[in-house]
Coordinates of C-alpha atoms in Angstrom, one line a residue:
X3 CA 70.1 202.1 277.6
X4 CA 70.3 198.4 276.0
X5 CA 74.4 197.0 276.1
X6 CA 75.4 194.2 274.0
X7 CA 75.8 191.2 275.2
X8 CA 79.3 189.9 275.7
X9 CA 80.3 186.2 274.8
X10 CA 83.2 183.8 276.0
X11 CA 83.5 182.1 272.7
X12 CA 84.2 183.9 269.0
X13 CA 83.4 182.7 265.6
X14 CA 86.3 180.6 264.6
X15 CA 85.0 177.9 262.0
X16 CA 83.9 179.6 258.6
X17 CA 82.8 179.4 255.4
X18 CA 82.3 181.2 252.1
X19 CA 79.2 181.5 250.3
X20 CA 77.9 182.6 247.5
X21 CA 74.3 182.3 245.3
X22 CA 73.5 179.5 242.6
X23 CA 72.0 182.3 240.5
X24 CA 74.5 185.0 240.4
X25 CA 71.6 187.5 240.3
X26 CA 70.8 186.9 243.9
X27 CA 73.6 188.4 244.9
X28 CA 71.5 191.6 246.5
X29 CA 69.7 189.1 248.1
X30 CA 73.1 187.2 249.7
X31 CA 74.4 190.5 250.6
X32 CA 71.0 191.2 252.4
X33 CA 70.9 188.0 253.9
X34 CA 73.4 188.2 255.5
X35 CA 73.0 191.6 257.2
X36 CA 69.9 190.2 258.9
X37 CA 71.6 186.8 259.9
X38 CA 73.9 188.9 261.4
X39 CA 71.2 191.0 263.0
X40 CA 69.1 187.9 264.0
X41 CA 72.4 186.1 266.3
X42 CA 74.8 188.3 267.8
X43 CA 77.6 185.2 267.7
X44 CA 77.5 185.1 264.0
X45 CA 79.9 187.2 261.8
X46 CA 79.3 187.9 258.8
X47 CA 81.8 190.2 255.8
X48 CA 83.3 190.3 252.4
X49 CA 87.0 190.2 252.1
X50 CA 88.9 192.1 250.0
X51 CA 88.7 189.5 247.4
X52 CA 84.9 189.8 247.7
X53 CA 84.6 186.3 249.3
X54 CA 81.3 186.4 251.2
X55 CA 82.4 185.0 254.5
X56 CA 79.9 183.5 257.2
X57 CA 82.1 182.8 260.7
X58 CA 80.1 180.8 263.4
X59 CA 80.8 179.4 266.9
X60 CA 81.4 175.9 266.4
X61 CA 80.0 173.6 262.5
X62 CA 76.8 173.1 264.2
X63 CA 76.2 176.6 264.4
X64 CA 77.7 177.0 261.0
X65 CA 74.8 174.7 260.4
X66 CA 72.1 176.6 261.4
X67 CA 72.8 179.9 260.2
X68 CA 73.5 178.6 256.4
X69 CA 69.8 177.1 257.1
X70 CA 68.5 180.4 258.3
X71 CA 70.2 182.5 255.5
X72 CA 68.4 180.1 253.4
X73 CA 65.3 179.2 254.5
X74 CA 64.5 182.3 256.2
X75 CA 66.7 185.6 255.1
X76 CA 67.3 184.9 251.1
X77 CA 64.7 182.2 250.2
X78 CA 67.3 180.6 247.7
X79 CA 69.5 178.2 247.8
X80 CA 73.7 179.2 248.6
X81 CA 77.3 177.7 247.1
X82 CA 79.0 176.7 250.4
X83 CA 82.6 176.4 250.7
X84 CA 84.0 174.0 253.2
X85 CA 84.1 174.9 256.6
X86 CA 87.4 176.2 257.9
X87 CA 89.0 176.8 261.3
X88 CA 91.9 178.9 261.0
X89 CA 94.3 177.7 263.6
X90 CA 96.7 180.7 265.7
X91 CA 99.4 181.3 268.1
X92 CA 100.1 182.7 270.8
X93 CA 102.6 184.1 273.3
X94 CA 102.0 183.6 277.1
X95 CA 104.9 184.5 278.4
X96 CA 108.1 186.9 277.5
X97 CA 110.5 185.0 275.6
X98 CA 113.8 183.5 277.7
X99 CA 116.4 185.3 274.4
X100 CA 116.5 188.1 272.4
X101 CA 116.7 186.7 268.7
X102 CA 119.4 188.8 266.0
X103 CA 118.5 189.2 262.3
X104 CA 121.2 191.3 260.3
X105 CA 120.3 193.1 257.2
X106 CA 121.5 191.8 253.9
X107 CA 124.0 194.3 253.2
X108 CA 125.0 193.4 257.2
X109 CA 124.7 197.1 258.3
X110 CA 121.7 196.6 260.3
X111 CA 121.0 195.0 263.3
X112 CA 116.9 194.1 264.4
X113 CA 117.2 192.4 267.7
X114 CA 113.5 190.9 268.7
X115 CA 111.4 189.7 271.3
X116 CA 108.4 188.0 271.8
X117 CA 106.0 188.6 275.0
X118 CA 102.3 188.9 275.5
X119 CA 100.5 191.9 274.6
X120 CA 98.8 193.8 277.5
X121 CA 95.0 194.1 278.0
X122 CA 94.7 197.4 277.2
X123 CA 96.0 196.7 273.7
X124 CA 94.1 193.6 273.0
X125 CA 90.7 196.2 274.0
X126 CA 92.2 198.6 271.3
X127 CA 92.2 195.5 268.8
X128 CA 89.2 194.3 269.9
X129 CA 87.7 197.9 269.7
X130 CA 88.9 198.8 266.3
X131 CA 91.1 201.3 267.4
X132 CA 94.3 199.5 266.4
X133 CA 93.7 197.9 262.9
X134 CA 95.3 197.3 259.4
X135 CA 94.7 200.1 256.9
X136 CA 95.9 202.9 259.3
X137 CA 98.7 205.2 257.7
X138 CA 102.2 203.2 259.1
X139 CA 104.0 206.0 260.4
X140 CA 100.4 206.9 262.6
X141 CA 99.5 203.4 263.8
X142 CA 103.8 203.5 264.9
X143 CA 103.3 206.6 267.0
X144 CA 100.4 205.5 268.5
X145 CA 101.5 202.8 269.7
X146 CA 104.7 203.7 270.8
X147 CA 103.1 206.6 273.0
X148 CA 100.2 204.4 274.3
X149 CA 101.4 200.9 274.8
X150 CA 104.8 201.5 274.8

């Protein structure tokens, strides 16, 4: 039985990339399956836009998996966007007031607030289990009966 290994850090700087010659596209999409094979730090997907996104540790790994994909996986050369890190927030601990936001016909009330999520959800996140594209009324129920 082989486990996957588990890292401390995630992919947070990225890029987007896409072939010079447009018909090397097969060979992009390729590419980047076995780059993704090859290191287990890298990510690599298409958004919705069909963006071909390349997510790394840190720029120098960036780096070094735009060389591989290259050099090694393609054997042509890549359109690279600038890297990006997307920046996020979080909540550590529950908020000190309940914030009020009123409907604008003023018959409804939504009173919110903020606190950390619990482990067990973030593992649901993490695990796929809990993601966008899941019927509204579903993803609600579940986690209203198994997170509370």
């Amino acid at each position: 039985c082989v486990k996957t290994m588990k890292f401390s850090v995630s992919p947070v700087v990225r890029c987007a990339v896409e072939p010079k010659n447009s018909a090397d596209l097969p060979k992009l999409v390729e590419g980047m399956k076995r780059l993704a094979k090859s290191d287990p730090m890298v990510l690599c997907y298409t958004e919705e836009s069909g963006e071909h996104i390349i997510a790394a540790s840190g720029e120098l790994h960036l780096e070094i998996c735009l060389q591989d994909l290259q050099n090694d996986f393609m054997g042509t050369q890549v359109k690279v966007s600038d890297p990006v890190v997307s920046f996020r927030e979080t909540c550590t601990a529950k908020s000190n007031q309940t914030c009020l936001a009123k409907s604008a016909n003023k018959h409804n009330r939504l009173f919110v607030e903020a606190e950390p999520l619990t482990p067990e959800l973030c593992i649901a996140i993490d695990d796929g289990d809990i993601r966008p594209g899941i019927d509204a009324k579903i993803m609600g129920r579940k986690l209203a009966d198994e997170f509370g």
